[in-house]
Coordinates of N, CA and C in Angstrom, one line a residue:
M819 N 65.1 -7.6 51.0 CA 64.4 -6.6 50.2 C 63.8 -7.3 49.0
I820 N 62.6 -6.9 48.6 CA 61.9 -7.6 47.5 C 62.5 -7.1 46.1
E821 N 62.8 -8.0 45.2 CA 63.3 -7.7 43.9 C 62.2 -7.1 43.0
T822 N 62.6 -6.3 42.0 CA 61.6 -5.7 41.1 C 60.7 -6.7 40.4
K823 N 61.3 -7.8 40.0 CA 60.6 -8.8 39.3 C 59.6 -9.5 40.2
Q824 N 60.0 -9.7 41.4 CA 59.0 -10.3 42.4 C 57.9 -9.3 42.7
F825 N 58.2 -8.0 42.8 CA 57.2 -7.0 43.1 C 56.2 -7.0 41.9
V826 N 56.7 -7.0 40.7 CA 55.8 -7.0 39.5 C 54.9 -8.3 39.5
A827 N 55.5 -9.4 39.8 CA 54.8 -10.7 39.8 C 53.7 -10.7 40.8
I828 N 54.0 -10.2 42.0 CA 53.1 -10.2 43.1 C 51.9 -9.2 42.8
G829 N 52.3 -8.0 42.2 CA 51.3 -7.1 41.8 C 50.4 -7.6 40.7
L830 N 50.9 -8.4 39.8 CA 50.1 -9.0 38.7 C 49.2 -10.0 39.3
V831 N 49.6 -10.8 40.2 CA 48.8 -11.8 40.8 C 47.6 -11.2 41.6
I832 N 48.0 -10.1 42.4 CA 46.9 -9.4 43.1 C 45.9 -8.8 42.2
A833 N 46.4 -8.2 41.1 CA 45.5 -7.6 40.1 C 44.6 -8.6 39.5
L834 N 45.1 -9.8 39.2 CA 44.3 -10.8 38.6 C 43.3 -11.4 39.6
I835 N 43.7 -11.5 40.8 CA 42.7 -12.0 41.8 C 41.6 -11.0 42.0
I836 N 41.9 -9.7 42.0 CA 40.9 -8.7 42.2 C 40.0 -8.7 40.9
G837 N 40.6 -8.8 39.7 CA 39.8 -8.8 38.5 C 38.9 -10.0 38.4
V838 N 39.4 -11.2 38.7 CA 38.6 -12.4 38.6 C 37.5 -12.3 39.6
T839 N 37.8 -11.9 40.8 CA 36.7 -11.8 41.9 C 35.7 -10.8 41.5
A840 N 36.1 -9.7 40.8 CA 35.1 -8.6 40.4 C 34.1 -9.1 39.4
V841 N 34.5 -10.1 38.6 CA 33.5 -10.7 37.7 C 32.3 -11.2 38.4
F842 N 32.5 -11.8 39.6 CA 31.4 -12.4 40.3 C 30.7 -11.3 41.2
L843 N 31.3 -10.2 41.5 CA 30.7 -9.2 42.4 C 30.2 -8.0 41.7
A844 N 30.5 -7.8 40.4 CA 30.1 -6.6 39.7 C 28.6 -6.6 39.5
S845 N 28.1 -5.4 39.4 CA 26.7 -5.1 39.2 C 26.4 -5.2 37.7
G846 N 25.3 -5.7 37.3 CA 24.9 -5.8 35.9 C 24.3 -4.5 35.4
D847 N 24.1 -3.5 36.3 CA 23.6 -2.2 35.9 C 24.7 -1.4 35.2
P848 N 24.3 -0.4 34.4 CA 25.3 0.4 33.7 C 26.1 1.2 34.7
D849 N 27.3 1.5 34.2 CA 28.2 2.2 35.2 C 27.8 3.6 35.5
G850 N 28.4 4.1 36.5 CA 28.0 5.5 37.0 C 28.4 6.5 36.0
L851 N 29.5 6.3 35.2 CA 30.0 7.3 34.3 C 28.9 7.6 33.2
E852 N 28.3 6.6 32.7 CA 27.2 6.7 31.7 C 26.0 7.5 32.3
S853 N 25.6 7.1 33.5 CA 24.5 7.8 34.2 C 24.8 9.2 34.5
T854 N 26.0 9.5 35.0 CA 26.4 10.8 35.3 C 26.5 11.7 34.1
A855 N 26.9 11.2 33.0 CA 26.9 12.0 31.8 C 25.5 12.4 31.4
L856 N 24.6 11.5 31.5 CA 23.2 11.9 31.2 C 22.6 12.9 32.2
V857 N 23.0 12.9 33.5 CA 22.6 13.9 34.4 C 23.2 15.2 34.1
V858 N 24.5 15.3 33.7 CA 25.2 16.5 33.3 C 24.5 17.2 32.1
Q859 N 24.0 16.3 31.2 CA 23.4 16.9 30.0 C 21.9 17.2 30.2
D860 N 21.5 17.1 31.4 CA 20.0 17.3 31.8 C 19.1 16.4 31.0
A861 N 19.6 15.2 30.6 CA 18.8 14.2 29.9 C 18.2 13.2 30.9
K862 N 18.6 13.3 32.2 CA 18.1 12.5 33.2 C 18.3 13.1 34.5
S863 N 17.3 12.9 35.5 CA 17.5 13.5 36.8 C 18.4 12.5 37.6
L864 N 19.0 13.1 38.7 CA 19.9 12.3 39.5 C 19.2 11.1 40.1
T865 N 17.9 11.1 40.4 CA 17.2 10.0 41.0 C 16.3 9.3 39.9
G866 N 16.5 9.7 38.7 CA 15.6 9.2 37.6 C 16.0 7.7 37.3
P867 N 15.3 7.2 36.3 CA 15.5 5.8 35.8 C 16.9 5.7 35.2
S868 N 17.3 4.4 35.1 CA 18.6 4.1 34.4 C 18.5 4.4 33.0
P869 N 19.6 4.6 32.3 CA 19.6 4.9 30.8 C 18.8 4.0 30.0
E870 N 18.7 2.7 30.4 CA 17.9 1.8 29.6 C 16.4 2.1 29.8
D871 N 16.0 2.5 30.9 CA 14.6 2.8 31.2 C 14.2 4.2 30.8
A872 N 15.2 5.1 30.6 CA 14.9 6.5 30.4 C 14.6 6.8 28.9
D873 N 14.8 5.9 28.0 CA 14.6 6.1 26.6 C 15.3 7.4 26.2
V874 N 16.6 7.5 26.6 CA 17.4 8.7 26.3 C 18.5 8.2 25.4
E875 N 18.9 9.0 24.4 CA 20.0 8.6 23.5 C 21.3 8.9 24.2
A876 N 22.2 8.0 24.0 CA 23.5 8.2 24.7 C 24.3 9.3 24.0
I877 N 25.3 9.8 24.7 CA 26.2 10.9 24.3 C 26.8 10.5 22.9
G878 N 26.7 11.4 22.0 CA 27.3 11.1 20.7 C 26.8 10.0 19.9
A879 N 25.6 9.5 20.2 CA 25.0 8.3 19.5 C 24.9 8.6 18.1
G880 N 25.3 7.7 17.2 CA 25.2 7.9 15.8 C 26.3 8.7 15.2
T881 N 27.2 9.3 16.0 CA 28.3 10.1 15.4 C 29.6 9.4 15.4
F882 N 29.8 8.4 16.2 CA 31.0 7.6 16.2 C 30.7 6.2 16.7
E883 N 31.2 5.2 15.9 CA 31.0 3.9 16.3 C 32.3 3.1 16.1
Y884 N 32.5 2.1 16.9 CA 33.6 1.2 16.8 C 33.2 -0.1 17.5
A885 N 33.9 -1.2 17.1 CA 33.7 -2.5 17.7 C 34.7 -2.7 18.8
A886 N 34.2 -2.8 20.0 CA 35.1 -2.9 21.2 C 35.7 -4.3 21.1
P887 N 37.0 -4.5 21.4 CA 37.6 -5.8 21.3 C 37.1 -6.7 22.4
L888 N 36.8 -6.2 23.6 CA 36.3 -7.0 24.7 C 35.1 -6.3 25.2
P889 N 33.9 -6.3 24.5 CA 32.8 -5.5 24.9 C 32.2 -6.0 26.2
D890 N 31.9 -5.0 27.1 CA 31.4 -5.3 28.4 C 32.2 -6.3 29.2
Y891 N 33.5 -6.3 29.0 CA 34.4 -7.2 29.7 C 34.1 -8.6 29.5
S892 N 33.8 -9.0 28.2 CA 33.5 -10.4 27.9 C 34.0 -10.7 26.5
I893 N 34.0 -12.0 26.2 CA 34.5 -12.4 24.9 C 33.3 -13.0 24.2
G894 N 32.9 -12.4 23.1 CA 31.8 -13.0 22.3 C 30.5 -13.0 23.0
E895 N 29.5 -13.4 22.3 CA 28.1 -13.5 22.8 C 28.0 -14.9 23.6
G896 N 27.4 -14.9 24.7 CA 27.2 -16.1 25.4 C 28.4 -16.7 26.1
G897 N 29.5 -15.9 26.2 CA 30.7 -16.4 26.8 C 30.5 -16.7 28.3
G898 N 29.5 -16.0 28.9 CA 29.3 -16.1 30.3 C 30.4 -15.7 31.2
K899 N 30.5 -16.2 32.4 CA 31.5 -15.8 33.3 C 32.9 -16.2 32.8
V900 N 33.1 -17.3 32.1 CA 34.4 -17.7 31.6 C 34.9 -16.7 30.6
G901 N 34.0 -16.2 29.8 CA 34.4 -15.2 28.8 C 34.8 -13.9 29.5
E902 N 34.1 -13.5 30.6 CA 34.5 -12.3 31.4 C 35.8 -12.5 32.0
I903 N 36.1 -13.7 32.6 CA 37.4 -13.9 33.3 C 38.5 -13.9 32.3
V904 N 38.3 -14.5 31.1 CA 39.4 -14.4 30.1 C 39.6 -13.0 29.6
A905 N 38.6 -12.2 29.5 CA 38.7 -10.8 29.1 C 39.5 -10.0 30.2
I906 N 39.2 -10.3 31.4 CA 39.9 -9.6 32.5 C 41.3 -9.9 32.5
V907 N 41.6 -11.2 32.4 CA 43.0 -11.7 32.4 C 43.8 -11.1 31.2
L908 N 43.2 -11.2 30.0 CA 43.9 -10.6 28.8 C 44.1 -9.1 29.0
G909 N 43.0 -8.4 29.4 CA 43.1 -7.0 29.6 C 44.2 -6.6 30.6
T910 N 44.3 -7.3 31.7 CA 45.3 -7.0 32.8 C 46.7 -7.2 32.2
I911 N 46.9 -8.3 31.6 CA 48.2 -8.6 31.0 C 48.6 -7.6 29.9
L912 N 47.6 -7.3 29.1 CA 47.9 -6.3 28.0 C 48.3 -5.0 28.6
A913 N 47.5 -4.5 29.6 CA 47.8 -3.3 30.3 C 49.2 -3.3 30.9
L914 N 49.6 -4.4 31.5 CA 50.9 -4.5 32.1 C 52.0 -4.4 31.0
L915 N 51.8 -5.1 29.9 CA 52.8 -5.1 28.8 C 52.9 -3.7 28.2
I916 N 51.8 -3.0 28.1 CA 51.8 -1.6 27.5 C 52.6 -0.7 28.5
V917 N 52.3 -0.8 29.8 CA 53.0 0.1 30.8 C 54.5 -0.3 30.8
F918 N 54.8 -1.6 30.8 CA 56.2 -2.1 30.8 C 56.9 -1.5 29.5
G919 N 56.3 -1.6 28.4 CA 56.9 -1.1 27.1 C 57.1 0.4 27.2
V920 N 56.2 1.1 27.6 CA 56.3 2.6 27.7 C 57.4 2.9 28.7
G921 N 57.5 2.2 29.8 CA 58.5 2.4 30.8 C 59.9 2.2 30.2
R922 N 60.0 1.1 29.5 CA 61.3 0.8 28.8 C 61.7 1.9 27.8
A923 N 60.7 2.3 27.0 CA 61.0 3.4 26.0 C 61.4 4.7 26.7
V924 N 60.8 5.0 27.8 CA 61.2 6.3 28.5 C 62.5 6.1 29.1
A925 N 62.8 5.0 29.7 CA 64.1 4.7 30.3 C 65.2 4.8 29.2
A926 N 64.9 4.2 28.1 CA 65.9 4.2 27.0 C 66.2 5.6 26.4
S927 N 65.2 6.4 26.4 CA 65.3 7.7 25.9 C 66.1 8.6 26.8
K928 N 66.2 8.3 28.1 CA 67.0 9.1 29.1 C 68.4 8.8 29.0
H929 N 68.8 7.6 28.4 CA 70.3 7.2 28.4 C 70.9 7.7 27.2

């Protein structure tokens, strides 16, 4: 039977392989969520141009701003694919640590 630590390690390796591979396979076009939001607001038709081509203001533009720690899944300007890979690896490990911490806190609260 597979141990819990082995299961987590194998899952982490698989997640990192998928994440690193996705860097090379991902589309450069904006994601579907952004486009769908514009369709729902009637700011764009379903078959219309992309948000960059539509000259449409994004949802909540000008009302809330923040600096993303890893914007567009990359590190800094001009980081290229290496920056994207580092961002994916850091994000995956950070997500694992957060989930692990929350799981520990919930388990401790039940005892």
